[in-house]
XYZ file of C-alpha atoms in Angstrom:
129
model
C 15.791 -132.843 -75.531
C 18.301 -133.000 -78.322
C 19.900 -129.797 -79.594
C 20.208 -126.498 -77.776
C 20.266 -125.591 -74.134
C 17.484 -126.795 -71.831
C 14.763 -124.633 -70.312
C 16.077 -121.725 -68.233
C 15.099 -121.690 -64.579
C 13.879 -118.371 -63.176
C 15.770 -118.626 -59.874
C 19.012 -119.302 -61.778
C 18.392 -116.315 -64.029
C 17.792 -114.001 -61.059
C 21.288 -114.701 -59.770
C 22.881 -113.620 -63.082
C 23.904 -110.027 -63.754
C 22.587 -107.895 -66.610
C 25.500 -108.626 -68.976
C 25.010 -112.388 -68.659
C 21.273 -112.029 -69.210
C 21.819 -109.948 -72.345
C 24.341 -112.477 -73.650
C 21.958 -115.414 -73.178
C 19.130 -113.343 -74.669
C 21.163 -112.736 -77.834
C 22.002 -116.448 -78.073
C 18.341 -117.399 -77.746
C 17.286 -114.868 -80.355
C 19.888 -116.236 -82.763
C 18.659 -119.762 -82.076
C 15.079 -118.676 -82.710
C 16.044 -117.229 -86.085
C 17.793 -120.501 -86.989
C 14.749 -122.512 -85.922
C 12.459 -120.369 -88.049
C 14.727 -120.936 -91.026
C 14.551 -124.693 -90.376
C 10.764 -124.406 -90.206
C 10.658 -122.908 -93.697
C 13.006 -125.587 -95.041
C 10.766 -128.378 -93.669
C 12.965 -129.524 -90.794
C 12.201 -132.319 -88.341
C 9.401 -132.036 -85.812
C 11.953 -131.939 -82.969
C 13.303 -128.627 -84.204
C 9.826 -127.189 -84.658
C 8.743 -128.075 -81.131
C 11.841 -126.272 -79.858
C 10.516 -122.895 -81.134
C 7.992 -122.538 -78.316
C 10.608 -123.478 -75.690
C 13.023 -120.850 -76.999
C 10.300 -118.191 -77.150
C 9.335 -118.890 -73.540
C 12.988 -118.736 -72.462
C 13.289 -115.330 -74.146
C 10.151 -114.168 -72.340
C 11.545 -115.458 -69.027
C 14.786 -113.509 -69.449
C 12.981 -110.303 -70.468
C 10.627 -110.632 -67.494
C 13.494 -110.991 -65.034
C 15.349 -108.053 -66.604
C 12.226 -105.901 -66.251
C 11.723 -107.024 -62.645
C 15.312 -106.130 -61.796
C 15.089 -102.666 -63.353
C 11.751 -101.959 -61.663
C 13.194 -103.070 -58.313
C 16.198 -100.773 -58.802
C 13.891 -97.854 -59.639
C 11.747 -98.656 -56.579
C 14.859 -98.526 -54.381
C 15.867 -95.209 -55.959
C 12.491 -93.573 -55.250
C 12.041 -95.128 -51.796
C 11.304 -92.440 -49.206
C 10.906 -89.657 -51.775
C 7.812 -87.502 -51.970
C 6.903 -88.141 -55.607
C 6.916 -91.649 -57.082
C 6.428 -92.417 -60.815
C 2.856 -93.347 -61.720
C 3.661 -96.908 -62.782
C 5.252 -97.641 -59.381
C 2.290 -96.379 -57.357
C -0.301 -98.870 -56.124
C -2.964 -99.508 -58.767
C -6.164 -99.788 -56.671
C -9.276 -98.561 -58.482
C -9.811 -95.281 -60.291
C -12.340 -94.105 -57.694
C -10.005 -94.837 -54.776
C -7.105 -93.034 -56.488
C -9.269 -89.929 -56.952
C -10.741 -89.990 -53.458
C -9.812 -87.185 -51.073
C -7.028 -87.913 -48.616
C -7.777 -87.931 -44.883
C -6.175 -84.498 -44.496
C -8.290 -83.081 -47.326
C -11.453 -84.594 -45.801
C -10.801 -82.988 -42.430
C -9.882 -79.557 -43.837
C -12.170 -76.675 -42.826
C -12.534 -73.151 -44.098
C -11.530 -70.298 -41.815
C -15.170 -69.255 -41.439
C -16.239 -72.777 -40.401
C -13.322 -73.013 -37.964
C -14.362 -69.757 -36.250
C -17.972 -70.910 -36.145
C -16.962 -74.162 -34.443
C -14.874 -72.326 -31.838
C -17.454 -69.685 -30.910
C -20.577 -71.808 -31.188
C -19.715 -75.359 -30.151
C -22.308 -78.000 -30.910
C -22.174 -79.515 -27.430
C -22.515 -76.858 -24.772
C -21.948 -77.843 -21.183
C -24.401 -76.276 -18.760
C -23.763 -76.182 -15.056
C -26.903 -76.579 -12.955
C -27.151 -75.159 -9.486
C -27.749 -77.719 -6.841
C -30.842 -76.699 -4.890
């Protein structure tokens, strides 16, 4: 491919720090602007096909930046009682609203007393004759 850097590899991008990612992101955005100008001025087909490659490289970098920030936030909230909604498991709406096991097993005071004083399974001792 003539002109411009080749396709960015995701595993290479993951090893870079945030400053390097931002720097390469700015370069790609500048290149994209130049390519769009060339598109308007009827440039060669090689330059026009490069637009999609650059856009995908930008998307790759933004994705990895978002993954890194989400991972850092996950580490920050690990072991804490309340976790932000977007970090909680998605599941389905019905499952998220379902009662927890503790809430399912909860009994009122009246029911608790009833269970103690009048057990459902009474053990009777029979006299052997």
